[in-house]
CSV table of N, CA, C and O in Angstrom, one decimal:
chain,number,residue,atom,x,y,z
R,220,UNK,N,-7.9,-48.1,-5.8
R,220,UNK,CA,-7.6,-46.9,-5.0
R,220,UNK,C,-8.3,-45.7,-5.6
R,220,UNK,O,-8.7,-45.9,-6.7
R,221,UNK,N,-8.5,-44.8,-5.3
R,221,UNK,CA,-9.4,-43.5,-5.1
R,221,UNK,C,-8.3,-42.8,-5.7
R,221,UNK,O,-7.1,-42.8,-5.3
R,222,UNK,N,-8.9,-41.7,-6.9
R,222,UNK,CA,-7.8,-40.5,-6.9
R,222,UNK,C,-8.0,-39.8,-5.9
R,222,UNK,O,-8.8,-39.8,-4.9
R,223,UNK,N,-6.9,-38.8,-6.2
R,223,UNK,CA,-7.3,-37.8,-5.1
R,223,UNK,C,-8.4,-37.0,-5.3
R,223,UNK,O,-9.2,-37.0,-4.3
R,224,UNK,N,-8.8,-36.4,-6.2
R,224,UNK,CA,-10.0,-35.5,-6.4
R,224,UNK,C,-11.4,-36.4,-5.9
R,224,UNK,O,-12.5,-36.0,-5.5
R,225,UNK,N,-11.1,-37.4,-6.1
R,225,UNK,CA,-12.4,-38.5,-5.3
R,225,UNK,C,-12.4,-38.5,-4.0
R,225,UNK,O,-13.4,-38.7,-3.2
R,226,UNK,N,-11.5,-38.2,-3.6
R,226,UNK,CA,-11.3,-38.7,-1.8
R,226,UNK,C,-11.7,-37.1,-0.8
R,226,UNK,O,-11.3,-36.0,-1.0
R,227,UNK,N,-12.5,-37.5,-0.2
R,227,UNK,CA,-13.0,-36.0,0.8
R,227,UNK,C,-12.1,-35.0,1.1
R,227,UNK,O,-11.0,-35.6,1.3
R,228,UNK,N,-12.0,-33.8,1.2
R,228,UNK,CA,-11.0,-33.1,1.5
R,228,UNK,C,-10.5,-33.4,3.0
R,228,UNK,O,-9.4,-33.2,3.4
R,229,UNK,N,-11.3,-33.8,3.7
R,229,UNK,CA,-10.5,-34.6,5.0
R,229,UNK,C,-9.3,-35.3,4.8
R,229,UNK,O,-8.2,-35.3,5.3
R,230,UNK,N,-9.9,-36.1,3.8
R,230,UNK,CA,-9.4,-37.7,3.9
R,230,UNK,C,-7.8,-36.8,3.2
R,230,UNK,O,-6.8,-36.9,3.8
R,231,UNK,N,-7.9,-35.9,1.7
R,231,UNK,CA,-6.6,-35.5,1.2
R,231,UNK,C,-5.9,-34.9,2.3
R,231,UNK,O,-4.7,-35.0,2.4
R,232,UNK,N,-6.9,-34.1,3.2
R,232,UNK,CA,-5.2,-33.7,4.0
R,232,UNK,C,-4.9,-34.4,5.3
R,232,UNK,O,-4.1,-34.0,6.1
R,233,UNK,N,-5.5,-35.5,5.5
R,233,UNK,CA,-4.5,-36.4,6.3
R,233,UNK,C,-3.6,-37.2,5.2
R,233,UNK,O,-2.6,-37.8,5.5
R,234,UNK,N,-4.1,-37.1,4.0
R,234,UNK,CA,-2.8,-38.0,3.2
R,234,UNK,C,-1.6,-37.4,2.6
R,234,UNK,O,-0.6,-37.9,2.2
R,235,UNK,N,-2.3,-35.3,2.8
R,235,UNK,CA,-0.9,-34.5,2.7
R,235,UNK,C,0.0,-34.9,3.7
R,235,UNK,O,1.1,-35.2,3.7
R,236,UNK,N,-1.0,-34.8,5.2
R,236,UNK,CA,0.0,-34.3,6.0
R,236,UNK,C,0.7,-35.9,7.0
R,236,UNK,O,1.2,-35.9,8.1
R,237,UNK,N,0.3,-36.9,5.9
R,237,UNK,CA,1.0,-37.9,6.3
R,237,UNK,C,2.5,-38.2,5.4
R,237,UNK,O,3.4,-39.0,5.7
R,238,UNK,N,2.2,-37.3,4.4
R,238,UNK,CA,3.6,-37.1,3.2
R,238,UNK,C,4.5,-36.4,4.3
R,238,UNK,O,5.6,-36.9,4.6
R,239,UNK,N,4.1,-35.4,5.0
R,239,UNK,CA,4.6,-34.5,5.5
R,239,UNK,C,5.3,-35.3,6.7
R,239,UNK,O,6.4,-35.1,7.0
R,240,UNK,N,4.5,-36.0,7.4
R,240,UNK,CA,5.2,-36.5,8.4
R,240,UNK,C,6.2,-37.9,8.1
R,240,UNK,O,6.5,-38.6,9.0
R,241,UNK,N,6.5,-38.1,7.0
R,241,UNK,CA,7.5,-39.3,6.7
R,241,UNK,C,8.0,-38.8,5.6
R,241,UNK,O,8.1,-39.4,4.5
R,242,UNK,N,8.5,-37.2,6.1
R,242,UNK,CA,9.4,-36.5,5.0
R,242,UNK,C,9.4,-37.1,3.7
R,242,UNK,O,10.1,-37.9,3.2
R,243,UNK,N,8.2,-36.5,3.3
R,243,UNK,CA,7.9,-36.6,1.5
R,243,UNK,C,7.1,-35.0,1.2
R,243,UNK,O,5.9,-34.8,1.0
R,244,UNK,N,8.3,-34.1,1.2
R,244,UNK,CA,7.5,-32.7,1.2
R,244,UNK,C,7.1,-32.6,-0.2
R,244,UNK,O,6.0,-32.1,-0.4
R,245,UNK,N,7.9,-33.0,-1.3
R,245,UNK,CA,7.6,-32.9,-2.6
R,245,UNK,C,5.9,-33.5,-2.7
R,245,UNK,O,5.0,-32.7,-3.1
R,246,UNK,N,5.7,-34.4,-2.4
R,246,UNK,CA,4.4,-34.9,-2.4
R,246,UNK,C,3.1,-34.3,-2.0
R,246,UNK,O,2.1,-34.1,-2.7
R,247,UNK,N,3.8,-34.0,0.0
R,247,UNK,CA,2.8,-33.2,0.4
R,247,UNK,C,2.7,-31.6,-0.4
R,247,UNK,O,1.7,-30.9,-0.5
R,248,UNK,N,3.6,-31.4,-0.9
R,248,UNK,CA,3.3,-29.8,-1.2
R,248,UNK,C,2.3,-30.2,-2.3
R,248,UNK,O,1.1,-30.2,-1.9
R,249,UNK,N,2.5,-30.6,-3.5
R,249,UNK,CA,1.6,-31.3,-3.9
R,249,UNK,C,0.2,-31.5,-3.7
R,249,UNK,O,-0.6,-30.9,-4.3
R,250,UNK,N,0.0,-32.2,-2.9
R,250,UNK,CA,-1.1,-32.4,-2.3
R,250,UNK,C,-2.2,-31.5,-1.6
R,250,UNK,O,-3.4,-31.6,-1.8
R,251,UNK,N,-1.4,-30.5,-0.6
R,251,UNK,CA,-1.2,-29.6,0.2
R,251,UNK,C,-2.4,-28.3,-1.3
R,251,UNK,O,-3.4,-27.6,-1.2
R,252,UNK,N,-1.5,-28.5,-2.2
R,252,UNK,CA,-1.7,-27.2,-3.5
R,252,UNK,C,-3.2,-27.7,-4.0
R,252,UNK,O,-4.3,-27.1,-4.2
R,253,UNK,N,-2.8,-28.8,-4.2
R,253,UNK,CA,-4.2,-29.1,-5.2
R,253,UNK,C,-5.6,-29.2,-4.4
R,253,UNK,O,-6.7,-29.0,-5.0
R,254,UNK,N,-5.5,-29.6,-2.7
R,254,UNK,CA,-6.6,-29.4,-1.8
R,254,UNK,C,-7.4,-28.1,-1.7
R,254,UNK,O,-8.6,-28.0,-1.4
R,255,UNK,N,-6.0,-26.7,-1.9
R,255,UNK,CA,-6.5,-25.9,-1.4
R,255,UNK,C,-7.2,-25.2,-2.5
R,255,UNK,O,-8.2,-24.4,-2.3
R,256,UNK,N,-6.4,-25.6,-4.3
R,256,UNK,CA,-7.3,-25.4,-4.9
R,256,UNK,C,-8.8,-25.8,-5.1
R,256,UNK,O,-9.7,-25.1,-5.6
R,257,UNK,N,-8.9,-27.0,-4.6
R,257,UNK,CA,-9.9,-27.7,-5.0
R,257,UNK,C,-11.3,-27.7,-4.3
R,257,UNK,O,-12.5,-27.7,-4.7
R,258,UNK,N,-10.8,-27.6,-3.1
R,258,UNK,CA,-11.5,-27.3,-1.9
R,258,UNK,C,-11.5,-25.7,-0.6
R,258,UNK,O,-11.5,-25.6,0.6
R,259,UNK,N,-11.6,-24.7,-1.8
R,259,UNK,CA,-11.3,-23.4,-0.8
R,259,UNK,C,-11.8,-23.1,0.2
R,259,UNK,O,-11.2,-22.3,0.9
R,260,UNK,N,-13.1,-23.8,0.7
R,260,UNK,CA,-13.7,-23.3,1.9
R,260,UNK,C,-13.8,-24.5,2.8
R,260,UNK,O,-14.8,-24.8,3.5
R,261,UNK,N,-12.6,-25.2,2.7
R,261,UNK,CA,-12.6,-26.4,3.7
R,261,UNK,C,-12.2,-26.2,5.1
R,261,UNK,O,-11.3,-25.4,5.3
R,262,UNK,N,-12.6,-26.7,6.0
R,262,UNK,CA,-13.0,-26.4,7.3
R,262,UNK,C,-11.4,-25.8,7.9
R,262,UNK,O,-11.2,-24.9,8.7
R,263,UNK,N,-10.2,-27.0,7.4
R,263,UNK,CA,-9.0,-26.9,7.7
R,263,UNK,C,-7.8,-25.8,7.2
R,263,UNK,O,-6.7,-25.6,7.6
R,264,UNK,N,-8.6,-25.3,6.1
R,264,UNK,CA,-7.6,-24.4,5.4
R,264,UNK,C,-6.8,-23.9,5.9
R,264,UNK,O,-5.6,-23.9,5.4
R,265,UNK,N,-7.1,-23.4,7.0
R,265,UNK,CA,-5.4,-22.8,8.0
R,265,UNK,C,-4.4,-23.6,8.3
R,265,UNK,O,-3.3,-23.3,8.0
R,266,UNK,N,-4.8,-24.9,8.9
R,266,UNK,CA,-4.0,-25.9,8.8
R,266,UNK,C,-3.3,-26.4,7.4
R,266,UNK,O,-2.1,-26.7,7.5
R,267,UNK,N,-4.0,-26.5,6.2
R,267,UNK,CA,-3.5,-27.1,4.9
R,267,UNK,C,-2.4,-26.4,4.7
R,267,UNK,O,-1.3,-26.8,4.4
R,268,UNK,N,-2.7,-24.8,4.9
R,268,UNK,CA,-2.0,-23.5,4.3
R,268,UNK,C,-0.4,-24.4,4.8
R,268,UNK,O,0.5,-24.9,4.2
R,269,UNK,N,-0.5,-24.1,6.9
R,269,UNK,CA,0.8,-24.4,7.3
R,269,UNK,C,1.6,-25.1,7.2
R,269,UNK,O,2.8,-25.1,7.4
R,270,UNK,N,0.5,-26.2,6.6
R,270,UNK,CA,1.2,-28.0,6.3
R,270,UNK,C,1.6,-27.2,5.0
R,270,UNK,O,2.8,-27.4,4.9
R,271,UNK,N,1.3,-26.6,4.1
R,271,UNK,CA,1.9,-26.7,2.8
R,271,UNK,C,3.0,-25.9,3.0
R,271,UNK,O,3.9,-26.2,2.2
R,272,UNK,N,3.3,-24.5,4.0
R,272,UNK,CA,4.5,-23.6,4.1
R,272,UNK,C,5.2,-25.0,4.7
R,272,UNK,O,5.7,-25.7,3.8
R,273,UNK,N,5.3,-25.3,5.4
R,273,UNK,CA,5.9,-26.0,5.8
R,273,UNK,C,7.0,-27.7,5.0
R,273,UNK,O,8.1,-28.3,5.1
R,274,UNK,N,6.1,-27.8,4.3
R,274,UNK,CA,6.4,-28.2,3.0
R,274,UNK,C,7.4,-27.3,2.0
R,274,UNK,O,8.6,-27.6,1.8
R,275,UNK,N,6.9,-26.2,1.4
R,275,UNK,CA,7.5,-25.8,0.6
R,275,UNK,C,9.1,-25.5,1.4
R,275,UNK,O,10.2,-25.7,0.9
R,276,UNK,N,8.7,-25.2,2.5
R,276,UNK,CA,10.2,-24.8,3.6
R,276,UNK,C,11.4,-25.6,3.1
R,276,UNK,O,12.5,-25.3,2.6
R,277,UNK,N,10.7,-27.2,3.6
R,277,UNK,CA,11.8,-28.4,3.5
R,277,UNK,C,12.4,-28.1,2.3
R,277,UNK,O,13.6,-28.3,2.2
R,278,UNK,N,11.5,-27.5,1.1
R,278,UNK,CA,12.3,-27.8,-0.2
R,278,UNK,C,13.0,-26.9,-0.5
R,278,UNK,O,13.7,-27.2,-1.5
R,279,UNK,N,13.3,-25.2,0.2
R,279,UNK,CA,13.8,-24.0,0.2
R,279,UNK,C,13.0,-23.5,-0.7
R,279,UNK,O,13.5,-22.7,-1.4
R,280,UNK,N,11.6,-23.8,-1.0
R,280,UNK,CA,11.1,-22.8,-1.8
R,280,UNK,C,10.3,-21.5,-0.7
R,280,UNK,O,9.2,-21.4,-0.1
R,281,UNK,N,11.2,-20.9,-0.8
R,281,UNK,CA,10.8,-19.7,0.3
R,281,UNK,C,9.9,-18.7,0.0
R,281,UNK,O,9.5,-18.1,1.0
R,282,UNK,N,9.6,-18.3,-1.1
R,282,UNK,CA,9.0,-17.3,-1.6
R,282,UNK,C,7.2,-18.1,-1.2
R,282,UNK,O,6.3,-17.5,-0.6
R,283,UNK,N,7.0,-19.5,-1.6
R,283,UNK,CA,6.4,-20.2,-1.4
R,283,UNK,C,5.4,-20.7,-0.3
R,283,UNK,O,4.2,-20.7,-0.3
R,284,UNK,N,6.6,-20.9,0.7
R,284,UNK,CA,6.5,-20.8,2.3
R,284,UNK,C,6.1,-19.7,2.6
R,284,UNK,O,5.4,-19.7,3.7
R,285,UNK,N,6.2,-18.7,2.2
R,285,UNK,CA,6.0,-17.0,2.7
R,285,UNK,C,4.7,-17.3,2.5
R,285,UNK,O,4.0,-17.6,3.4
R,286,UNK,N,4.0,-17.2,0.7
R,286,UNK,CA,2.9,-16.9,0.5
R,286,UNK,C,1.7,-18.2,1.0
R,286,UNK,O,0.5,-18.1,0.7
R,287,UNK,N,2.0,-19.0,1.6
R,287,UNK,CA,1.2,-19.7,2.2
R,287,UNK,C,0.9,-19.3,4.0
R,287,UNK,O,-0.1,-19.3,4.7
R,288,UNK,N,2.0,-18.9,4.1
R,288,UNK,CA,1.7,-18.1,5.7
R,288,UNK,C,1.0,-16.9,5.7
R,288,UNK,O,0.1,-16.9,6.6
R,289,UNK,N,0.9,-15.8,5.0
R,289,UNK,CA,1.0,-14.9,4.8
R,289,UNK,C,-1.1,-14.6,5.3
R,289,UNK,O,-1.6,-13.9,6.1
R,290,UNK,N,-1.7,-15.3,4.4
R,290,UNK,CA,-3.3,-15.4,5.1
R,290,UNK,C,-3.1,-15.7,6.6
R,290,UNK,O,-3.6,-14.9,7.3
R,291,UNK,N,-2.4,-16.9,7.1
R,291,UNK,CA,-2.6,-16.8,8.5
R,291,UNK,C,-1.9,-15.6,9.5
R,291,UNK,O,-2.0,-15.6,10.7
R,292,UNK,N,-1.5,-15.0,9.0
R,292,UNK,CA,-0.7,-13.3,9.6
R,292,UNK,C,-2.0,-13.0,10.3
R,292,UNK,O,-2.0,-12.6,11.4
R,293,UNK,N,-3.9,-13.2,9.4
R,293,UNK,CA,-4.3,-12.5,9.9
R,293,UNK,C,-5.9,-13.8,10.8
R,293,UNK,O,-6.9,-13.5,11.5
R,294,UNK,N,-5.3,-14.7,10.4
R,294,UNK,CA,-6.3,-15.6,10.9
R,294,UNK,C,-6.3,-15.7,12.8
R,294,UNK,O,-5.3,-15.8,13.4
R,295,UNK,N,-7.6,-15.5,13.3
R,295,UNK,CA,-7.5,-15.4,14.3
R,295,UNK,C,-7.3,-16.7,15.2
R,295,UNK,O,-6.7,-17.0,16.2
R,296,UNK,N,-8.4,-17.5,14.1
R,296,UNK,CA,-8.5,-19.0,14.7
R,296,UNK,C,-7.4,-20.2,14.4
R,296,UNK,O,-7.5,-21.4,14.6
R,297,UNK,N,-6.2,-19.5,13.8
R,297,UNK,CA,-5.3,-20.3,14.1
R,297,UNK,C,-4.8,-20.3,15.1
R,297,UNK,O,-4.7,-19.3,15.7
R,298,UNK,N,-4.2,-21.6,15.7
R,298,UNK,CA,-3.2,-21.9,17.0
R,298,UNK,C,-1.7,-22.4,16.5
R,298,UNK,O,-0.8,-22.6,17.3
């Protein structure tokens, strides 16, 4: 198996946001963190950001949730 830092940043955030969809927020946030570190100018970043507020949500880390929304306040090309 592939670490994560081997696997395309594609490939990590469908495997965040498949944590995310079979409620495993601990994981995806996780995941969600170390993509955005790793990969800052990835095509999806607005998406990672939400998958990861969204994450941090489940776990009440709210302060968390804030600061991952907080860039898309001004993103235009998010939907």
């Amino acid at each position: 198996a592939s670490k994560p830092a081997e696997m395309s940043p594609s490939r990590r955030y469908a495997v965040a946001t498949g944590f995310l969809q079979r409620d495993l927020p601990e994981l995806a946030l996780a995941e969600y963190q170390s993509l955005l570190r790793d990969a800052p100018e990835f095509a999806q970043r607005d998406a990672a950001r939400y998958g990861l507020a969204v994450a941090a949500y489940r776990l009440k880390q709210y302060d968390t949730a804030a600061e991952a929304l907080a860039p898309l306040t001004d993103a235009a090309s998010f939907d």
